[in-house]
Coordinates of N, CA and C and ligand atoms in Angstrom, one line a residue:
X1 N -193.2 141.3 29.7 CA -192.9 141.9 31.0 C -193.5 143.3 31.1
X2 N -194.0 143.6 32.3 CA -194.7 144.9 32.5 C -193.7 146.1 32.4
X3 N -194.1 147.1 31.8 CA -193.2 148.3 31.8 C -193.9 149.5 32.6
X4 N -193.1 150.2 33.3 CA -193.6 151.3 34.1 C -192.8 152.5 33.8
X5 N -193.5 153.7 33.9 CA -192.7 154.9 33.8 C -192.2 155.3 35.1
X6 N -190.9 155.7 35.2 CA -190.3 156.1 36.5 C -189.9 157.5 36.4
X7 N -190.1 158.3 37.4 CA -189.6 159.7 37.4 C -188.5 159.8 38.4
X8 N -187.4 160.2 38.0 CA -186.3 160.4 39.0 C -186.4 161.7 39.7
X9 N -186.5 161.6 41.0 CA -186.7 162.8 41.8 C -185.7 163.9 41.5
X10 N -186.2 165.1 41.5 CA -185.4 166.3 41.3 C -184.8 166.5 40.0
X11 N -185.0 165.5 39.1 CA -184.3 165.6 37.8 C -185.3 165.9 36.7
X12 N -186.6 165.6 36.9 CA -187.6 165.8 35.9 C -187.4 164.7 34.8
X13 N -186.5 163.8 35.0 CA -186.2 162.8 34.0 C -187.2 161.6 34.2
X14 N -187.8 161.3 33.1 CA -188.8 160.2 33.1 C -188.4 159.1 32.1
X15 N -188.4 157.9 32.5 CA -188.1 156.9 31.5 C -188.9 155.6 31.8
X16 N -188.9 154.7 30.8 CA -189.7 153.5 31.0 C -188.8 152.4 31.5
X17 N -189.3 151.6 32.4 CA -188.4 150.5 32.9 C -189.2 149.2 33.1
X18 N -188.5 148.1 32.9 CA -189.0 146.8 33.1 C -188.7 146.4 34.5
X19 N -187.9 147.1 35.3 CA -187.4 146.7 36.6 C -188.5 146.7 37.6
X20 N -188.6 145.7 38.4 CA -189.6 145.6 39.5 C -188.9 146.4 40.7
X21 N -189.3 147.7 40.8 CA -188.6 148.6 41.7 C -188.8 148.2 43.1
X22 N -190.0 147.7 43.5 CA -190.3 147.3 44.9 C -189.4 146.2 45.3
X23 N -189.2 145.2 44.4 CA -188.4 144.1 44.7 C -186.9 144.5 44.8
X24 N -186.5 145.3 43.9 CA -185.1 145.8 43.9 C -184.8 146.6 45.2
X25 N -185.8 147.4 45.6 CA -185.6 148.2 46.8 C -185.4 147.3 48.0
X26 N -186.2 146.2 48.1 CA -186.1 145.2 49.2 C -184.7 144.6 49.2
X27 N -184.3 144.2 48.0 CA -182.9 143.6 47.9 C -181.8 144.6 48.3
X28 N -182.0 145.8 47.9 CA -181.0 146.8 48.2 C -180.9 147.0 49.8
X29 N -182.1 147.0 50.4 CA -182.1 147.1 51.9 C -181.3 145.9 52.5
X30 N -181.6 144.7 51.9 CA -181.0 143.5 52.4 C -179.4 143.5 52.2
X31 N -179.1 144.1 51.0 CA -177.6 144.2 50.7 C -177.0 145.1 51.7
X32 N -177.6 146.2 52.1 CA -177.0 147.1 53.1 C -176.8 146.3 54.4
X33 N -177.8 145.5 54.8 CA -177.6 144.7 56.0 C -176.5 143.8 55.9
X34 N -176.4 143.1 54.8 CA -175.3 142.1 54.6 C -173.9 142.8 54.7
X35 N -173.8 144.0 54.2 CA -172.4 144.6 54.4 C -172.2 145.3 55.7
X36 N -173.2 145.0 56.6 CA -173.0 145.5 58.0 C -173.5 146.9 58.3
X37 N -174.4 147.3 57.4 CA -175.0 148.7 57.6 C -176.4 148.5 58.3
X38 N -176.9 149.6 58.7 CA -178.3 149.6 59.3 C -179.2 150.4 58.3
X39 N -180.0 149.7 57.5 CA -180.8 150.4 56.5 C -181.8 151.3 57.1
X40 N -182.0 151.3 58.4 CA -183.0 152.2 59.0 C -182.4 153.4 59.6
X41 N -181.0 153.5 59.5 CA -180.4 154.8 60.1 C -180.8 155.9 59.1
X42 N -180.8 157.1 59.6 CA -181.3 158.3 58.9 C -180.8 158.4 57.5
X43 N -179.5 158.4 57.4 CA -178.8 158.6 56.1 C -179.2 157.6 55.0
X44 N -179.6 156.4 55.5 CA -179.9 155.3 54.5 C -181.3 155.0 54.3
X45 N -182.2 155.7 55.0 CA -183.6 155.4 54.9 C -184.1 155.4 53.4
X46 N -183.7 156.4 52.7 CA -184.2 156.4 51.3 C -183.3 155.7 50.3
X47 N -182.2 155.2 50.8 CA -181.2 154.7 49.9 C -181.7 153.5 49.0
X48 N -182.4 152.5 49.6 CA -182.9 151.4 48.8 C -183.7 151.9 47.6
X49 N -184.5 152.9 47.8 CA -185.3 153.4 46.7 C -184.5 154.1 45.7
X50 N -183.5 154.8 46.1 CA -182.6 155.5 45.2 C -181.8 154.5 44.4
X51 N -181.4 153.4 45.1 CA -180.6 152.4 44.4 C -181.5 151.7 43.3
X52 N -182.7 151.4 43.6 CA -183.6 150.8 42.7 C -183.8 151.7 41.4
X53 N -184.0 152.9 41.7 CA -184.2 153.9 40.5 C -182.9 154.0 39.7
X54 N -181.8 154.1 40.4 CA -180.5 154.2 39.7 C -180.3 153.0 38.8
X55 N -180.6 151.8 39.4 CA -180.3 150.6 38.6 C -181.3 150.5 37.4
X56 N -182.5 151.0 37.6 CA -183.5 151.0 36.5 C -182.9 151.8 35.4
X57 N -182.3 153.0 35.8 CA -181.8 153.9 34.8 C -180.5 153.2 34.1
X58 N -179.7 152.6 34.9 CA -178.4 152.1 34.4 C -178.6 150.9 33.5
X59 N -179.8 150.3 33.6 CA -180.1 149.1 32.8 C -181.2 149.3 31.8
X60 N -181.6 150.6 31.6 CA -182.7 150.8 30.7 C -182.5 150.4 29.3
X61 N -181.2 150.2 28.9 CA -180.9 149.9 27.5 C -181.4 148.5 27.1
X62 N -181.7 147.6 28.1 CA -182.2 146.3 27.7 C -183.5 146.4 27.0
X63 N -184.3 147.4 27.3 CA -185.7 147.5 26.8 C -185.8 148.5 25.6
X64 N -184.7 149.1 25.2 CA -184.8 150.1 24.2 C -184.8 149.4 22.8
X65 N -185.5 150.0 21.9 CA -185.7 149.4 20.6 C -185.0 150.2 19.5
X66 N -184.2 149.6 18.7 CA -183.3 150.3 17.8 C -184.2 151.1 16.8
X67 N -185.3 150.5 16.3 CA -186.1 151.3 15.3 C -186.7 152.5 16.0
X68 N -187.1 152.4 17.3 CA -187.7 153.5 17.9 C -186.7 154.6 18.2
X69 N -185.4 154.2 18.4 CA -184.4 155.2 18.7 C -184.0 155.9 17.4
X70 N -184.0 155.2 16.3 CA -183.6 155.8 15.0 C -184.8 156.7 14.5
X71 N -186.0 156.3 14.9 CA -187.1 157.2 14.7 C -187.2 157.8 13.3
X72 N -186.8 157.0 12.3 CA -186.9 157.4 10.9 C -185.9 158.5 10.5
X73 N -184.9 158.8 11.3 CA -183.9 159.8 11.0 C -182.9 159.3 10.0
X74 N -183.3 158.7 8.9 CA -182.5 158.2 7.8 C -182.7 159.1 6.6
X75 N -181.6 159.5 6.0 CA -181.7 160.5 4.9 C -180.9 159.9 3.7
X76 N -181.2 160.3 2.5 CA -180.5 159.8 1.3 C -179.0 160.3 1.4
X77 N -178.1 159.4 1.1 CA -176.7 159.7 1.0 C -176.4 160.5 -0.2
X78 N -175.5 161.5 -0.1 CA -175.2 162.2 -1.3 C -173.8 162.0 -1.8
X79 N -173.1 161.1 -1.1 CA -171.7 160.8 -1.5 C -171.3 159.5 -0.8
X80 N -170.1 159.1 -1.0 CA -169.7 157.9 -0.3 C -168.4 158.2 0.5
X81 N -168.3 159.4 1.1 CA -167.2 159.8 1.9 C -167.4 159.2 3.3
X82 N -166.3 159.0 4.0 CA -166.4 158.5 5.3 C -166.9 159.5 6.3
X83 N -167.8 159.1 7.1 CA -168.4 159.9 8.2 C -167.8 159.4 9.5
X84 N -167.2 160.3 10.3 CA -166.7 159.9 11.6 C -167.3 160.7 12.7
X85 N -167.8 160.1 13.7 CA -168.4 160.8 14.9 C -167.5 160.3 16.1
X86 N -166.7 161.2 16.6 CA -165.7 160.9 17.6 C -166.2 161.3 19.0
X87 N -165.6 160.6 20.0 CA -165.7 161.1 21.4 C -167.1 161.1 22.0
X88 N -167.9 160.1 21.7 CA -169.2 160.0 22.3 C -169.0 159.3 23.7
X89 N -169.3 160.0 24.7 CA -169.0 159.4 26.0 C -170.0 158.4 26.4
X90 N -169.6 157.4 27.1 CA -170.5 156.3 27.6 C -170.2 156.0 29.0
X91 N -171.2 155.5 29.7 CA -171.1 154.9 31.0 C -171.8 153.6 31.0
X92 N -171.1 152.6 31.5 CA -171.7 151.2 31.5 C -171.3 150.5 32.8
X93 N -171.8 149.3 33.0 CA -171.5 148.5 34.2 C -170.9 147.2 33.7
X94 N -169.7 146.9 34.3 CA -169.1 145.6 33.9 C -169.9 144.4 34.5
X95 N -170.1 143.4 33.7 CA -170.9 142.3 34.1 C -170.3 141.4 35.1
X96 N -169.0 141.6 35.3 CA -168.3 140.7 36.2 C -168.4 141.2 37.6
X97 N -168.3 142.5 37.8 CA -168.3 143.0 39.2 C -169.4 144.0 39.5
X98 N -170.2 144.3 38.5 CA -171.3 145.3 38.6 C -170.7 146.7 39.1
X99 N -169.5 147.0 38.5 CA -168.9 148.3 38.8 C -168.8 149.0 37.4
X100 N -168.7 150.3 37.5 CA -168.8 151.1 36.3 C -167.5 150.9 35.4
X101 N -167.7 151.0 34.1 CA -166.6 151.3 33.2 C -167.1 152.4 32.3
X102 N -166.2 153.3 31.8 CA -166.7 154.4 31.1 C -165.6 154.9 30.2
X103 N -166.0 155.7 29.2 CA -165.0 156.3 28.3 C -165.6 156.9 27.1
X104 N -165.0 156.6 25.9 CA -165.5 157.2 24.7 C -165.6 156.2 23.6
X105 N -166.6 156.5 22.8 CA -166.8 155.6 21.6 C -166.6 156.5 20.3
X106 N -165.9 155.9 19.4 CA -165.7 156.6 18.1 C -166.3 155.7 17.0
X107 N -167.0 156.3 16.1 CA -167.7 155.6 15.1 C -167.4 156.2 13.7
X108 N -167.1 155.3 12.8 CA -166.9 155.7 11.4 C -167.7 154.8 10.5
X109 N -168.3 155.4 9.4 CA -168.9 154.5 8.4 C -168.8 155.2 7.0
X110 N -168.9 154.3 6.0 CA -169.0 154.8 4.6 C -170.4 154.5 4.2
X111 N -171.2 155.5 3.8 CA -172.6 155.3 3.5 C -172.8 154.4 2.3
X112 N -173.9 153.7 2.4 CA -174.5 153.0 1.2 C -175.4 154.0 0.6
X113 N -176.7 153.7 0.7 CA -177.7 154.6 0.2 C -178.2 155.6 1.2
X114 N -177.9 155.4 2.5 CA -178.5 156.2 3.5 C -177.5 156.8 4.5
X115 N -177.8 157.9 5.0 CA -177.0 158.4 6.2 C -178.0 158.5 7.4
X116 N -177.4 158.6 8.6 CA -178.2 158.6 9.8 C -178.0 160.0 10.5
X117 N -179.1 160.4 11.1 CA -179.1 161.7 11.9 C -178.0 161.5 13.0
X118 N -177.1 162.5 13.1 CA -175.9 162.4 13.9 C -176.2 162.1 15.4
X119 N -177.2 162.6 15.9 CA -177.5 162.4 17.4 C -177.8 160.9 17.6
X120 N -178.3 160.2 16.6 CA -178.7 158.8 16.8 C -177.5 157.9 17.1
X121 N -176.3 158.3 16.7 CA -175.2 157.5 17.1 C -175.0 157.5 18.6
X122 N -175.2 158.6 19.2 CA -175.1 158.7 20.7 C -176.2 157.9 21.3
X123 N -177.4 157.9 20.7 CA -178.5 157.2 21.3 C -178.2 155.7 21.2
X124 N -177.6 155.2 20.0 CA -177.3 153.8 19.9 C -176.2 153.4 20.9
X125 N -175.3 154.3 21.1 CA -174.2 154.0 22.1 C -174.9 153.7 23.5
X126 N -175.8 154.6 23.9 CA -176.4 154.5 25.2 C -177.3 153.3 25.3
X127 N -177.9 152.9 24.2 CA -178.8 151.8 24.2 C -178.0 150.5 24.6
X128 N -176.8 150.4 24.2 CA -176.0 149.2 24.5 C -175.1 149.4 25.7
X129 N -174.8 150.7 26.1 CA -174.0 150.9 27.3 C -174.8 150.7 28.5
X130 N -176.1 151.1 28.5 CA -177.0 151.0 29.6 C -177.5 149.6 29.9
X131 N -176.6 148.7 30.1 CA -176.9 147.4 30.5 C -175.6 146.8 31.0
X132 N -175.6 145.5 31.5 CA -174.4 144.9 31.9 C -173.6 144.6 30.7
X133 N -172.3 144.9 30.7 CA -171.5 144.7 29.5 C -170.1 144.2 29.7
X134 N -169.5 143.8 28.7 CA -168.0 143.7 28.6 C -167.7 144.7 27.4
X135 N -166.5 145.3 27.5 CA -166.2 146.4 26.5 C -166.1 145.8 25.1
X136 N -165.7 144.6 24.9 CA -165.6 144.0 23.6 C -167.0 143.9 23.0
X137 N -167.9 143.4 23.7 CA -169.3 143.3 23.2 C -169.9 144.6 22.9
X138 N -169.6 145.6 23.7 CA -170.2 146.9 23.5 C -169.8 147.4 22.1
X139 N -168.5 147.3 21.7 CA -168.1 147.7 20.4 C -168.8 146.9 19.3
X140 N -168.9 145.6 19.4 CA -169.6 144.8 18.4 C -171.0 145.1 18.2
X141 N -171.7 145.3 19.4 CA -173.2 145.5 19.3 C -173.5 146.9 18.6
X142 N -172.6 147.9 18.9 CA -172.8 149.2 18.3 C -172.6 149.1 16.8
X143 N -171.6 148.4 16.4 CA -171.3 148.2 15.0 C -172.4 147.4 14.3
X144 N -172.8 146.4 14.9 CA -173.9 145.6 14.2 C -175.2 146.3 14.1
X145 N -175.5 147.2 15.1 CA -176.7 148.0 15.0 C -176.7 149.0 13.9
X146 N -175.5 149.6 13.7 CA -175.4 150.6 12.6 C -175.4 149.8 11.3
X147 N -174.8 148.7 11.2 CA -174.9 147.9 10.0 C -176.4 147.5 9.7
X148 N -177.1 147.2 10.7 CA -178.5 146.8 10.5 C -179.4 147.9 10.0
X149 N -179.2 149.1 10.6 CA -180.0 150.2 10.3 C -179.7 150.9 9.0
X150 N -178.4 151.0 8.7 CA -177.9 151.8 7.6 C -177.5 151.1 6.4
X151 N -177.2 149.8 6.6 CA -176.6 149.0 5.5 C -175.5 149.8 4.7
X152 N -174.5 150.2 5.5 CA -173.5 151.0 4.9 C -172.5 150.1 4.1
X153 N -171.5 150.7 3.4 CA -170.4 149.9 2.8 C -169.6 149.3 3.9
X154 N -169.5 150.0 5.0 CA -168.8 149.4 6.1 C -168.9 150.3 7.3
X155 N -168.6 149.8 8.5 CA -168.6 150.6 9.7 C -167.5 150.1 10.7
X156 N -166.9 151.1 11.3 CA -165.9 150.8 12.3 C -166.2 151.5 13.7
X157 N -166.0 150.7 14.7 CA -166.3 151.3 16.1 C -165.1 151.0 17.0
X158 N -164.6 152.1 17.6 CA -163.5 151.9 18.6 C -164.0 152.4 19.9
X159 N -163.9 151.6 21.0 CA -164.3 152.0 22.3 C -163.0 152.1 23.2
X160 N -162.9 153.2 23.9 CA -161.8 153.4 24.8 C -162.4 153.5 26.2
X161 N -162.0 152.7 27.1 CA -162.6 152.7 28.4 C -161.6 152.5 29.6
X162 N -162.1 153.0 30.8 CA -161.4 152.6 32.0 C -162.4 151.9 32.9
X163 N -161.9 151.0 33.7 CA -162.7 150.1 34.4 C -162.5 150.2 35.9
X164 N -163.5 150.6 36.6 CA -163.4 150.8 38.1 C -163.0 149.5 38.8
X165 N -163.4 148.4 38.2 CA -163.1 147.1 38.8 C -161.6 146.8 38.8
X166 N -160.9 147.6 37.9 CA -159.4 147.4 37.9 C -158.7 148.6 38.6
X167 N -159.5 149.6 39.0 CA -158.9 150.8 39.7 C -159.1 150.7 41.2
X168 N -160.4 150.5 41.6 CA -160.8 150.6 43.0 C -160.5 149.3 43.7
X169 N -160.4 148.2 43.0 CA -160.2 146.9 43.6 C -159.3 146.1 42.7
X170 N -159.2 144.7 42.9 CA -158.5 143.9 42.0 C -157.0 144.3 41.9
X171 N -156.6 144.5 40.6 CA -155.2 144.9 40.4 C -154.9 146.3 40.8
X172 N -155.9 147.1 41.0 CA -155.7 148.5 41.4 C -154.7 149.3 40.5
X173 N -155.0 149.2 39.2 CA -154.1 150.0 38.3 C -154.9 151.2 37.8
X174 N -154.3 152.4 38.0 CA -155.1 153.6 37.8 C -154.9 154.2 36.4
X175 N -153.9 153.6 35.6 CA -153.6 154.3 34.4 C -153.8 153.4 33.2
X176 N -154.3 152.2 33.4 CA -154.5 151.3 32.2 C -155.8 151.7 31.5
X177 N -155.7 151.8 30.2 CA -156.8 152.1 29.3 C -157.0 150.9 28.4
X178 N -158.3 150.6 28.2 CA -158.6 149.5 27.3 C -159.2 150.0 26.0
X179 N -158.7 149.5 24.9 CA -159.3 149.8 23.6 C -159.9 148.6 22.9
X180 N -161.1 148.6 22.5 CA -161.7 147.5 21.8 C -162.3 148.0 20.5
X181 N -162.4 147.2 19.5 CA -163.0 147.7 18.3 C -163.8 146.6 17.5
X182 N -164.6 147.1 16.6 CA -165.3 146.1 15.7 C -165.3 146.8 14.4
X183 N -164.9 146.0 13.4 CA -164.9 146.5 12.0 C -165.7 145.6 11.1
X184 N -166.6 146.2 10.3 CA -167.5 145.4 9.5 C -167.4 145.9 8.0
X185 N -167.6 145.1 7.1 CA -167.7 145.5 5.7 C -166.3 146.0 5.2
X186 N -166.3 147.1 4.5 CA -165.1 147.6 3.9 C -164.1 148.0 5.0
X187 N -164.5 148.3 6.2 CA -163.6 148.6 7.3 C -162.8 147.3 7.7
X188 N -163.4 146.2 7.5 CA -162.7 144.9 7.8 C -161.8 144.5 6.6
X189 N -162.4 144.7 5.4 CA -161.7 144.2 4.2 C -160.5 145.1 3.7
X190 N -160.7 146.4 3.9 CA -159.7 147.3 3.3 C -158.8 147.9 4.4
X191 N -157.5 147.6 4.3 CA -156.6 148.2 5.3 C -156.6 149.7 5.1
X192 N -156.7 150.2 3.9 CA -156.7 151.6 3.6 C -157.8 152.4 4.3
X193 N -159.0 151.8 4.2 CA -160.2 152.4 4.8 C -160.0 152.4 6.3
X194 N -159.6 151.3 6.9 CA -159.3 151.2 8.3 C -158.3 152.2 8.8
X195 N -157.3 152.4 8.0 CA -156.2 153.4 8.4 C -156.8 154.8 8.3
X196 N -157.6 155.0 7.3 CA -158.2 156.4 7.2 C -159.1 156.6 8.4
X197 N -159.8 155.7 8.8 CA -160.7 155.8 10.0 C -159.8 156.1 11.3
X198 N -158.8 155.2 11.4 CA -158.0 155.3 12.6 C -157.2 156.6 12.6
X199 N -156.8 157.2 11.5 CA -156.1 158.4 11.4 C -157.0 159.6 11.9
X200 N -158.3 159.4 11.8 CA -159.2 160.5 12.4 C -159.2 160.4 13.9
X201 N -158.8 159.3 14.5 CA -158.9 159.2 15.9 C -157.6 159.6 16.6
X202 N -156.6 159.9 15.9 CA -155.3 160.3 16.5 C -155.4 161.7 17.2
Ligands
LIG1 N1 -162.5 141.1 28.6 C1 -163.0 141.9 29.5 N2 -162.8 141.6 30.8 C2 -163.3 142.5 31.7 C3 -164.2 143.5 31.4 N3 -164.5 144.1 32.6 C4 -163.9 143.4 33.6 N4 -163.2 142.4 33.1 C5 -162.3 141.4 33.7 O1 -163.1 140.2 34.1 C6 -162.2 139.4 34.8 C7 -162.9 138.5 35.8 O2 -161.9 137.7 36.3 P1 -162.0 136.8 37.6 O3 -160.7 136.2 37.9 O4 -163.2 135.8 37.4 O5 -162.5 137.8 38.7 P2 -161.7 138.5 39.8 O6 -161.0 137.5 40.8 O7 -162.6 139.5 40.5 O8 -160.5 139.2 39.0 P3 -159.6 140.4 39.3 O9 -160.2 141.6 38.7 O10 -158.3 140.1 38.6 O11 -159.4 140.5 40.8 C8 -161.1 140.3 35.3 O12 -159.9 140.0 34.6 C9 -161.6 141.7 34.9 O13 -160.5 142.6 34.7 C10 -164.4 143.8 30.0 O14 -165.1 144.7 29.7 N5 -163.8 142.9 29.1
LIG2 ZN1 -165.3 144.3 36.4

C-alpha cells in the first residue's frame, strides 16, 4: 500500500499515512449529507478534509513498526528489579462505535538481559492505541510487544479507560471505569510478583 506524508495544518506535525485522504474526504462529505447537513455551508467546507486528516492520525498505528519505534534503544540490564512506568495516557477509538475511549496505561516488567529506553513504552502504547481497538486487546498487544522486544522475565500491563460510547450514548453511564490487564511470564506465574506490580499502581 502506498504511503504518503501528511502535514497537519497549523501544527507542524507530519506523519506517514496509508490512508487514501481523497477518498476519505469524499466519504466524510457524504456522511455529512446523510446526517442531514449541508457539506457546502461555510462552516463545513473544510470539514471533510479535516476529518480525513484526523482519521489518518487516529489510525496511524496500523502502519507503525515495532523495531523502528524501539530504534535500538535497548541497553544491558544491571539488575533484575521490577521497572514500573505508570500513567501513560492513551487515546483510542472503539471498534464497535468508532467513538473514543481513553485513559492510562501502566506497565511493569522484570528485565532479562535488556532494559528499554523509557520513552519507548509510551511510543509502544501509541502504536497500538492509534487504531480501532477494544480495551482488552490493547493491553494484550502492548504486553506482547514488550515481551517480543525485551524478552524480559515477565511483563504486566494494566489499562484503565473510559468509553464515550458508554457515556454519550448507549447506557449513558458517566462514572464507569474499565480496567483490563495482561500478565506474561513471571507476572502470570507468580502471585507475589503480580502483587508487587499492582501495589505500585495504588
Ligand atoms: N469488551 C469490550 N466491549 C466494548 C469496548 N468498547 C465498546 N464495547 C462494547 O461493545 C458492545 C457492543 O454491543 P452491541 O449490543 O453490539 O452494540 P450496541 O447496541 O451499540 O450496544 P450498547 O452500547 O449497549 O447500546 C457494547 O456493550 C459496548 O459497551 C471494549 O473496549 N471492550
Ligand atoms: Zn463503543
